[in-house]
């Protein structure tokens, strides 16, 4: 696809990248590294909504096999440069080494400017869902029924997995597994052999016809076993003594926790599901689980266990990380598995980063990763594995908790914002008429206007955006509480503003022409749009700050405190594999964590 950037925009972004790299002390040239043939398997684990401070705040509670495993290089000051800190953009940046302004995933959803249709980031009308029920139908039949599948068609450029496929003549196998489709799909890339995610309506792991004509046999067998149903009636209890939680978390059962919204209690223990009910079928008796069971399960540590179950079966069934073929070239092609642990995000939204639940989830995630790496060591040998752990975004404090701590904060009502923008544009242009509205919607942090209506009203897009931005940022002549800034989304404005304003730079890196909105809305610290306990999607540091852990051949274990960019991860993994980085990657090689070796 043709780039949407003008030469001036590319020059500005290149300048910002080089300035950022220079401030982080980039080495002028990478050292010679260990031969990549030693690597048989690359594993990238993305923990959804995992703040960087979880690694330091909970460090004394972790074991020796997970986050604190001795072989890890730990980067404690890794930041996303963009301000659209949500799942889709974050996973795409991890896999491509580029910001949304380049890879085009500007949010989990956006509005198509030509007709105002809402677009989901991995929705693809040219493919169809593929699961236990739909697998008995043809792709054409499913498309006729209007069911769209998920694919990376909206992603611009290549991912680490795509480059690995290209570099190895497609001998390398690339797979993505996650609870969320957007995590599995965007991490894997366009050339992935498969992407698998969880259907919270049926409890099955599914995919789309982009990857398969039918689900792999091993996955169909897992679905037949209904592996998710084993947690029905399970109790999620604290894994540490209750007295420890009070040292690290606020009081349990705060009034702003949202456990009941997904049928979970706000206190421990949490029972997943209720009493089983049975119904007769023609030929058997089967357990019929309540429809809300899977929704509750997806917000517990048991959901991450399901993901690791599938990953283990995938590695075994597909012989990933195992030398194959009769030639040296065959054995030299490493495989890649990208894993999305999405349940952490659900828990964070419901209970907040200083809750008992998030603390417990972090400790359990540490143990789950440790158990998986121990299994991987037995299966493949960690000396043959490159392993990276990071997160797609962080999260802010619950607004109410921030107020209790006298840090400010509050809730911004989106409906009120939209009403005020409508009023301002009506005053400027006259009534929209015909039941239409000037505002298409708010997909935080982007506000979208009806561009077709603007043409009819003979108001230029940039002018309409400035009217809307002013209405968002002010109540008359008074600054609106909770809105830190509102930037018109046209690229010339953002390019100029980004030279002096770091938040405007975050907005610029979030903007992709034709997909991003008309106004970038920056929330003040500890303010949120949603009614969930905790939220993200802002340019504030707590949303952009995540950990990066890296281990394997050629990696020098240590703790590194210099600031790095999350875009650096894909570039560094490519350097360790001695392959081309993703085509639009904007990161640099993290040379400080790489071992130097004698030339081969």
XYZ file of C-alpha atoms in Angstrom:
600
model
C 0.000 0.000 0.000
C 1.236 3.490 -0.834
C 2.555 5.416 2.146
C 0.314 8.224 3.356
C 3.272 10.304 4.510
C 4.656 13.227 2.608
C 8.459 13.707 2.443
C 8.134 16.413 5.072
C 6.348 14.106 7.491
C 8.930 11.383 6.966
C 11.714 13.885 7.574
C 10.118 15.060 10.820
C 9.553 11.534 12.074
C 13.103 10.565 11.127
C 14.370 13.562 13.084
C 12.292 12.611 16.123
C 13.493 8.995 15.934
C 17.158 10.020 15.700
C 16.803 12.563 18.500
C 15.204 9.891 20.680
C 17.896 7.369 19.803
C 20.668 9.838 20.510
C 19.198 10.691 23.901
C 19.274 6.988 24.726
C 22.911 6.623 23.775
C 22.553 4.499 20.633
C 25.732 2.727 19.588
C 27.065 3.721 16.171
C 27.338 0.120 14.943
C 26.182 -3.249 16.270
C 28.807 -5.690 17.521
C 29.368 -9.075 15.950
C 27.020 -11.584 17.550
C 26.580 -15.275 18.151
C 25.609 -17.373 15.107
C 21.826 -17.342 14.655
C 21.756 -21.060 13.753
C 21.771 -21.802 17.480
C 18.230 -20.399 17.707
C 15.505 -22.938 16.974
C 12.518 -21.129 18.447
C 11.622 -17.501 19.117
C 8.894 -16.891 21.716
C 7.362 -13.451 22.257
C 4.959 -13.162 25.213
C 2.805 -10.031 25.447
C 1.021 -9.530 28.775
C -1.949 -7.281 28.088
C -2.123 -4.176 30.332
C 1.027 -5.006 32.294
C 2.498 -1.825 33.756
C 6.284 -1.592 33.993
C 6.139 -0.979 37.730
C 4.578 -4.400 38.325
C 8.040 -5.893 37.793
C 9.603 -3.635 40.416
C 6.698 -3.190 42.831
C 6.036 -6.926 43.105
C 9.612 -8.071 42.612
C 9.964 -9.624 46.072
C 6.849 -11.746 45.405
C 8.062 -13.344 42.181
C 9.837 -16.664 41.860
C 13.123 -17.448 40.156
C 11.705 -19.049 36.999
C 9.472 -16.315 35.573
C 10.092 -12.578 35.292
C 13.218 -12.836 37.454
C 14.730 -15.742 35.527
C 18.534 -15.253 35.600
C 18.926 -15.247 31.797
C 16.810 -12.145 31.188
C 18.039 -8.728 30.121
C 15.518 -6.448 31.854
C 14.683 -3.035 30.434
C 12.823 -1.091 33.103
C 12.346 2.145 31.122
C 10.649 1.092 27.886
C 7.994 3.410 26.453
C 5.647 3.501 23.497
C 6.070 6.724 21.569
C 2.395 6.836 20.531
C -0.579 7.961 22.587
C -3.204 5.513 21.288
C -2.269 3.047 24.019
C -4.727 0.232 23.414
C -4.499 -3.423 22.428
C -4.513 -3.173 18.639
C -1.916 -0.406 18.259
C 0.301 -1.875 20.987
C 0.478 -5.381 19.523
C 1.035 -3.999 16.024
C 3.912 -1.841 17.265
C 5.533 -4.791 19.047
C 5.445 -6.913 15.898
C 6.360 -4.240 13.331
C 8.775 -2.070 15.315
C 6.811 0.966 14.112
C 4.239 3.384 15.591
C 0.596 3.575 14.448
C 1.510 6.495 12.166
C 3.339 3.908 10.065
C 1.591 0.549 10.621
C -1.881 2.103 10.401
C -3.561 0.426 13.386
C -4.729 3.655 15.019
C -7.032 1.991 17.541
C -9.011 -1.119 18.266
C -11.661 0.519 16.101
C -11.875 3.547 13.860
C -14.308 5.137 11.421
C -13.899 4.779 7.676
C -13.841 8.357 6.505
C -15.554 7.816 3.145
C -18.836 6.540 4.571
C -18.562 6.728 8.375
C -18.657 2.946 8.819
C -17.014 1.682 11.995
C -14.015 -0.587 11.321
C -12.618 -3.173 13.730
C -8.848 -3.358 13.440
C -8.671 -7.018 12.308
C -12.060 -7.337 10.621
C -11.837 -8.682 7.066
C -14.930 -9.018 4.890
C -12.992 -11.273 2.523
C -12.595 -14.093 5.034
C -14.905 -15.868 7.442
C -14.890 -17.185 11.012
C -13.598 -20.693 11.499
C -14.588 -22.669 14.565
C -16.228 -25.873 15.743
C -19.626 -24.924 14.328
C -18.660 -22.836 11.312
C -15.956 -25.307 10.193
C -18.686 -27.535 8.751
C -19.622 -24.782 6.309
C -17.695 -23.436 3.358
C -16.064 -20.007 3.500
C -18.488 -18.853 0.789
C -21.497 -19.919 2.861
C -20.218 -18.071 5.902
C -19.572 -14.907 3.897
C -23.111 -15.135 2.462
C -24.411 -15.147 6.030
C -22.574 -11.875 6.676
C -20.044 -13.238 9.169
C -16.628 -11.651 8.781
C -13.399 -13.270 9.851
C -10.277 -11.735 11.332
C -7.037 -11.127 9.443
C -4.054 -8.742 9.332
C -5.305 -7.087 6.130
C -5.468 -3.631 7.785
C -1.848 -3.815 8.987
C 0.594 -1.761 6.902
C 4.072 -3.206 6.328
C 5.618 -6.397 7.664
C 6.115 -7.961 11.080
C 9.054 -9.812 12.597
C 7.303 -13.048 11.674
C 6.868 -11.937 8.059
C 10.570 -11.107 7.802
C 11.501 -14.467 9.307
C 9.349 -16.248 6.726
C 10.958 -14.260 3.911
C 14.502 -14.803 5.183
C 14.081 -18.578 5.416
C 12.276 -19.208 2.159
C 9.094 -19.629 4.254
C 10.580 -22.665 6.021
C 10.182 -20.967 9.397
C 6.782 -21.544 10.984
C 5.030 -18.543 12.565
C 2.011 -18.863 14.878
C 0.041 -16.537 17.120
C -2.103 -17.603 20.087
C -4.111 -15.339 22.397
C -7.492 -14.839 23.993
C -8.096 -11.793 21.756
C -8.142 -12.116 17.984
C -6.432 -8.747 17.507
C -3.535 -9.888 19.663
C -2.963 -13.198 17.861
C -3.478 -11.716 14.389
C -1.415 -8.529 14.683
C 1.480 -10.241 16.442
C 1.742 -12.930 13.783
C 1.580 -10.860 10.625
C 0.458 -11.500 7.074
C 2.553 -14.586 6.354
C 1.781 -16.409 9.603
C 0.976 -20.096 9.318
C -1.848 -19.643 11.789
C -3.452 -17.396 14.364
C -5.697 -18.819 17.087
C -7.876 -17.032 19.599
C -10.661 -17.762 22.076
C -14.370 -17.447 21.440
C -15.882 -16.312 24.734
C -19.364 -17.266 23.495
C -18.602 -20.958 23.034
C -15.424 -21.539 25.041
C -13.654 -22.845 21.919
C -10.420 -21.706 20.290
C -11.094 -20.477 16.769
C -9.483 -18.872 13.746
C -10.496 -17.644 10.288
C -10.392 -18.750 6.675
C -7.479 -16.349 6.124
C -5.271 -19.065 7.627
C -7.071 -22.394 7.141
C -9.829 -24.104 5.203
C -10.592 -25.945 8.446
C -9.127 -25.925 11.936
C -5.981 -28.034 12.430
C -6.833 -31.488 13.697
C -5.012 -31.055 16.995
C -6.981 -27.878 17.725
C -10.277 -29.506 16.796
C -9.449 -32.278 19.261
C -8.784 -29.744 22.015
C -12.138 -28.105 21.316
C -13.862 -31.474 21.445
C -12.361 -31.956 24.911
C -13.917 -28.600 25.966
C -10.809 -27.702 27.908
C -12.323 -24.422 29.129
C -15.163 -26.177 30.923
C -12.865 -27.706 33.528
C -12.771 -24.396 35.396
C -16.523 -24.271 35.898
C -17.097 -23.861 39.621
C -13.376 -23.270 40.271
C -12.419 -20.875 43.030
C -9.980 -18.066 42.345
C -8.323 -17.538 45.720
C -5.304 -15.528 46.779
C -2.098 -17.407 46.050
C -0.223 -15.623 48.863
C -1.113 -14.986 52.516
C -3.799 -12.298 52.750
C -1.597 -10.122 54.989
C 0.848 -9.578 52.104
C -1.777 -7.945 49.894
C -2.332 -5.087 52.323
C 1.331 -4.120 51.950
C 1.098 -3.681 48.175
C -2.536 -2.893 47.395
C -5.340 -0.656 48.567
C -8.246 -2.082 50.536
C -10.139 -4.877 48.822
C -13.739 -4.474 47.636
C -13.580 -0.788 46.774
C -16.961 0.590 45.646
C -15.586 1.402 42.190
C -14.525 -2.188 41.415
C -16.529 -3.766 38.603
C -16.349 -7.518 39.226
C -20.136 -8.038 39.180
C -20.298 -6.653 35.638
C -18.774 -9.956 34.467
C -20.391 -12.091 37.169
C -17.416 -12.097 39.535
C -17.434 -10.957 43.143
C -15.284 -8.012 44.211
C -13.679 -10.060 46.969
C -11.800 -13.337 47.228
C -12.585 -16.125 46.742
C -14.280 -15.761 43.371
C -16.294 -18.729 42.169
C -16.264 -19.062 38.376
C -19.802 -19.897 37.278
C -22.704 -21.241 39.295
C -24.520 -24.518 39.747
C -24.421 -26.788 36.718
C -27.659 -27.480 34.931
C -28.168 -30.465 32.659
C -30.342 -30.812 29.621
C -31.317 -33.905 27.670
C -30.288 -34.256 24.033
C -31.450 -36.933 21.638
C -28.476 -39.180 22.192
C -26.642 -38.085 25.338
C -26.655 -36.058 28.500
C -24.431 -33.029 28.516
C -23.617 -30.207 30.868
C -25.061 -26.881 29.758
C -23.072 -24.048 31.264
C -24.563 -20.631 31.990
C -23.958 -18.192 29.117
C -22.046 -15.814 31.388
C -19.543 -18.467 32.497
C -17.027 -17.907 29.699
C -17.208 -14.127 30.137
C -16.310 -14.524 33.802
C -13.562 -17.030 32.997
C -11.866 -14.602 30.592
C -11.197 -12.240 33.528
C -9.331 -14.778 35.658
C -5.856 -16.360 35.694
C -7.440 -19.609 34.479
C -7.857 -18.002 31.044
C -4.099 -17.580 30.728
C -3.722 -21.251 31.634
C -5.914 -22.079 28.644
C -3.666 -20.054 26.348
C -0.554 -21.857 27.560
C -2.363 -25.201 27.148
C -2.976 -24.379 23.494
C 0.599 -23.126 22.973
C 2.079 -26.333 24.387
C -0.150 -28.439 22.179
C 0.739 -26.256 19.176
C 4.476 -26.655 19.741
C 4.116 -30.414 20.095
C 1.732 -30.934 17.193
C 3.617 -28.720 14.743
C 7.106 -29.737 15.962
C 8.061 -26.093 16.473
C 11.661 -25.539 17.480
C 12.630 -28.988 16.238
C 15.186 -29.375 13.436
C 13.495 -30.903 10.395
C 14.512 -32.035 6.940
C 17.786 -33.530 5.796
C 19.763 -30.392 4.961
C 21.567 -27.931 7.182
C 19.397 -25.183 5.743
C 16.245 -26.898 6.982
C 17.527 -27.078 10.528
C 18.722 -23.482 10.469
C 15.226 -22.001 10.112
C 13.948 -20.997 13.559
C 10.242 -20.892 14.278
C 8.292 -18.108 15.978
C 5.422 -18.339 18.460
C 3.783 -15.113 19.648
C 1.576 -15.377 22.738
C -0.976 -12.869 24.011
C -1.995 -13.113 27.676
C -5.157 -11.059 27.395
C -6.810 -11.938 30.725
C -4.574 -9.488 32.590
C -6.250 -6.645 30.726
C -9.726 -7.729 31.805
C -8.644 -7.995 35.450
C -6.964 -4.585 35.320
C -10.053 -2.913 33.886
C -12.334 -4.462 36.480
C -10.271 -3.944 39.622
C -7.460 -1.446 38.932
C -3.641 -1.584 39.182
C -3.529 -1.285 42.986
C -6.095 -3.989 43.693
C -5.653 -7.362 45.356
C -6.758 -8.968 42.093
C -4.091 -7.351 39.912
C -1.387 -8.204 42.438
C -2.560 -11.818 42.521
C -2.801 -11.908 38.735
C 0.767 -10.618 38.383
C 2.134 -13.264 40.755
C 0.200 -16.013 39.005
C 1.353 -14.765 35.589
C 4.938 -14.923 36.829
C 4.400 -18.536 37.864
C 2.640 -19.448 34.624
C 5.433 -17.988 32.518
C 7.990 -19.782 34.695
C 6.208 -23.112 34.287
C 5.967 -22.600 30.531
C 9.667 -21.715 30.206
C 10.605 -24.784 32.258
C 8.477 -26.899 29.928
C 10.079 -25.211 26.917
C 13.514 -25.977 28.331
C 12.642 -29.659 28.501
C 11.007 -29.659 25.072
C 13.403 -27.522 23.008
C 16.146 -26.343 25.357
C 16.219 -22.679 26.356
C 19.765 -22.457 25.033
C 18.102 -22.742 21.597
C 15.354 -20.187 22.287
C 15.058 -16.434 22.037
C 12.440 -15.307 24.546
C 10.945 -11.824 24.859
C 8.314 -10.607 27.321
C 6.633 -7.208 27.098
C 3.203 -5.513 27.260
C 0.956 -3.697 24.806
C 0.209 -0.792 27.177
C -0.019 0.110 30.838
C -2.932 1.562 32.813
C -3.814 4.488 35.036
C -5.100 4.562 38.583
C -8.794 4.263 39.132
C -10.015 7.860 39.068
C -11.779 7.472 42.397
C -8.672 6.045 44.040
C -6.593 8.913 42.656
C -9.059 11.309 44.253
C -8.783 9.481 47.572
C -5.012 9.996 47.376
C -5.540 13.696 46.526
C -3.920 13.229 43.123
C -6.850 14.736 41.260
C -8.581 12.826 38.521
C -12.173 12.137 37.603
C -14.484 10.875 34.891
C -15.130 12.675 31.612
C -18.580 12.060 30.161
C -18.210 11.329 26.405
C -21.855 12.145 25.731
C -21.399 15.660 27.107
C -18.255 16.177 25.003
C -20.066 15.122 21.846
C -23.042 17.353 22.628
C -20.774 20.370 23.095
C -18.947 19.705 19.815
C -22.297 19.326 18.036
C -23.427 22.655 19.471
C -20.205 24.423 18.433
C -20.352 23.099 14.863
C -24.073 23.876 14.633
C -23.327 27.446 15.633
C -20.579 27.621 13.014
C -22.306 25.759 10.156
C -25.994 25.627 10.979
C -28.041 22.526 11.866
C -26.837 19.275 10.348
C -30.380 18.392 9.271
C -31.932 15.149 8.138
C -31.302 13.418 11.430
C -27.544 13.592 10.829
C -24.831 14.656 13.259
C -21.489 16.374 12.890
C -19.820 13.884 15.234
C -19.538 10.264 14.114
C -18.241 9.137 17.486
C -15.414 9.037 19.992
C -12.898 6.188 19.769
C -10.531 7.327 22.468
C -8.368 9.233 22.047
C -9.746 10.172 18.599
C -12.927 12.160 17.960
C -14.352 11.628 14.457
C -16.412 14.119 12.474
C -18.635 13.402 9.482
C -16.349 14.455 6.628
C -19.094 14.074 4.022
C -21.310 16.460 5.969
C -18.448 18.944 6.249
C -18.125 19.026 2.461
C -21.848 19.655 2.140
C -21.609 22.487 4.679
C -18.608 23.919 2.822
C -16.343 23.953 5.850
C -12.781 22.729 5.458
C -11.798 19.728 7.546
C -8.963 21.505 9.392
C -11.260 24.385 10.299
C -13.964 22.018 11.565
C -11.335 20.183 13.609
C -10.206 23.428 15.217
C -13.775 24.340 16.150
C -14.245 20.863 17.630
C -10.913 20.955 19.479
C -11.777 24.282 21.070
C -15.176 22.965 22.189
C -13.532 19.875 23.668
C -10.867 21.755 25.578
C -13.015 24.583 26.950
C -16.349 25.323 28.544
C -16.771 28.789 27.158
C -13.578 30.548 28.197
C -12.796 28.109 31.032
C -10.593 25.022 30.557
C -12.698 21.867 30.669
C -11.872 19.656 33.681
C -10.120 16.455 32.688
C -9.073 17.486 29.184
C -5.348 18.112 29.169
C -5.309 19.172 25.524
C -7.235 18.718 22.290
C -5.197 18.728 19.083
C -6.668 19.081 15.600
C -5.703 15.859 13.862
C -4.536 17.286 10.540
C -0.931 16.301 9.957
C 0.530 19.758 9.161
C -0.695 21.052 12.521
C 0.599 18.031 14.435
C 4.009 18.114 12.720
C 4.546 21.695 13.809
C 3.178 21.202 17.320
C 5.269 18.040 17.834
C 8.518 19.984 17.594
C 7.886 21.633 20.968
C 5.162 19.582 22.643
C 5.826 15.939 23.647
C 2.110 15.142 23.900
C 1.561 16.489 20.396
C 4.412 14.195 19.306
C 2.511 11.254 20.817
C -0.535 12.367 18.819
C 1.539 12.618 15.628
C 2.872 9.086 16.076
C -0.751 7.959 16.544
C -2.071 9.581 13.349
C -2.519 7.741 10.058
C -4.246 9.707 7.325
C -7.662 8.333 6.463
C -7.970 6.312 9.684
C -7.192 8.558 12.634
C -9.736 11.079 13.810
C -10.238 14.804 13.434
C -9.244 15.652 17.023
C -6.784 13.930 19.351
C -8.162 14.224 22.900
C -5.504 14.049 25.618
C -6.860 13.346 29.088
C -5.281 14.970 32.118
C -3.567 12.549 34.549
C -5.898 10.092 36.305
C -8.941 11.096 34.277
C -10.852 8.490 32.267
C -13.663 8.272 29.746
C -15.073 4.893 30.682
C -16.972 3.570 33.670
C -14.521 0.695 34.110
C -12.464 0.794 37.282
C -9.209 1.510 35.429
C -8.510 2.610 31.880
C -5.714 3.291 29.383
C -5.556 4.788 25.836
C -3.850 8.050 26.811
C -0.396 9.536 26.220
C 0.265 9.748 29.962
C 3.415 7.923 31.002
C 1.604 5.254 33.024
C -0.129 4.113 29.817
C 3.043 4.150 27.672
C 5.513 2.635 30.170
C 5.934 -1.150 29.884
C 8.654 -3.732 30.628
C 10.858 -5.486 28.086
C 12.563 -8.762 28.996
C 14.878 -10.545 26.572
C 16.878 -13.767 26.839
C 18.623 -16.280 24.627
C 21.733 -16.758 22.493
C 23.622 -13.506 22.130
C 21.811 -11.702 24.964
C 23.689 -10.245 27.943
C 21.577 -10.625 31.122
C 21.458 -7.498 33.284
C 19.088 -4.745 34.384
C 19.147 -1.761 32.034
C 17.735 1.564 33.202
C 18.295 3.732 30.127
C 15.150 4.755 28.287
C 14.312 2.616 25.256
C 11.505 2.479 22.726
C 9.182 -0.504 22.382
C 9.871 -0.239 18.638
C 13.394 -1.432 19.492
C 12.270 -4.941 20.392
C 11.414 -6.208 16.899
C 14.568 -4.617 15.489
C 16.733 -6.240 18.175
C 15.183 -9.672 17.647
C 15.787 -9.315 13.906
C 19.426 -8.408 14.575
C 19.889 -11.457 16.800
C 18.411 -13.626 14.045
C 20.490 -11.801 11.412
C 17.455 -11.080 9.253
C 16.060 -7.849 7.855
C 13.940 -5.926 10.373
C 10.295 -5.202 9.509
C 10.224 -2.897 6.509
C 8.905 0.205 8.287
C 10.601 -0.371 11.639
C 11.570 2.823 13.456
C 13.501 1.274 16.354
C 17.186 0.631 16.952
C 19.181 -2.396 18.039
C 19.553 -2.616 21.830
C 23.277 -3.192 21.549
C 23.926 -2.682 25.250
C 22.204 -6.019 25.938
C 23.905 -8.029 23.199
C 27.063 -10.066 23.616
C 30.051 -9.431 21.389
C 31.752 -12.443 19.877
C 34.726 -13.049 17.650
C 33.937 -12.758 13.922
C 32.872 -16.023 12.328
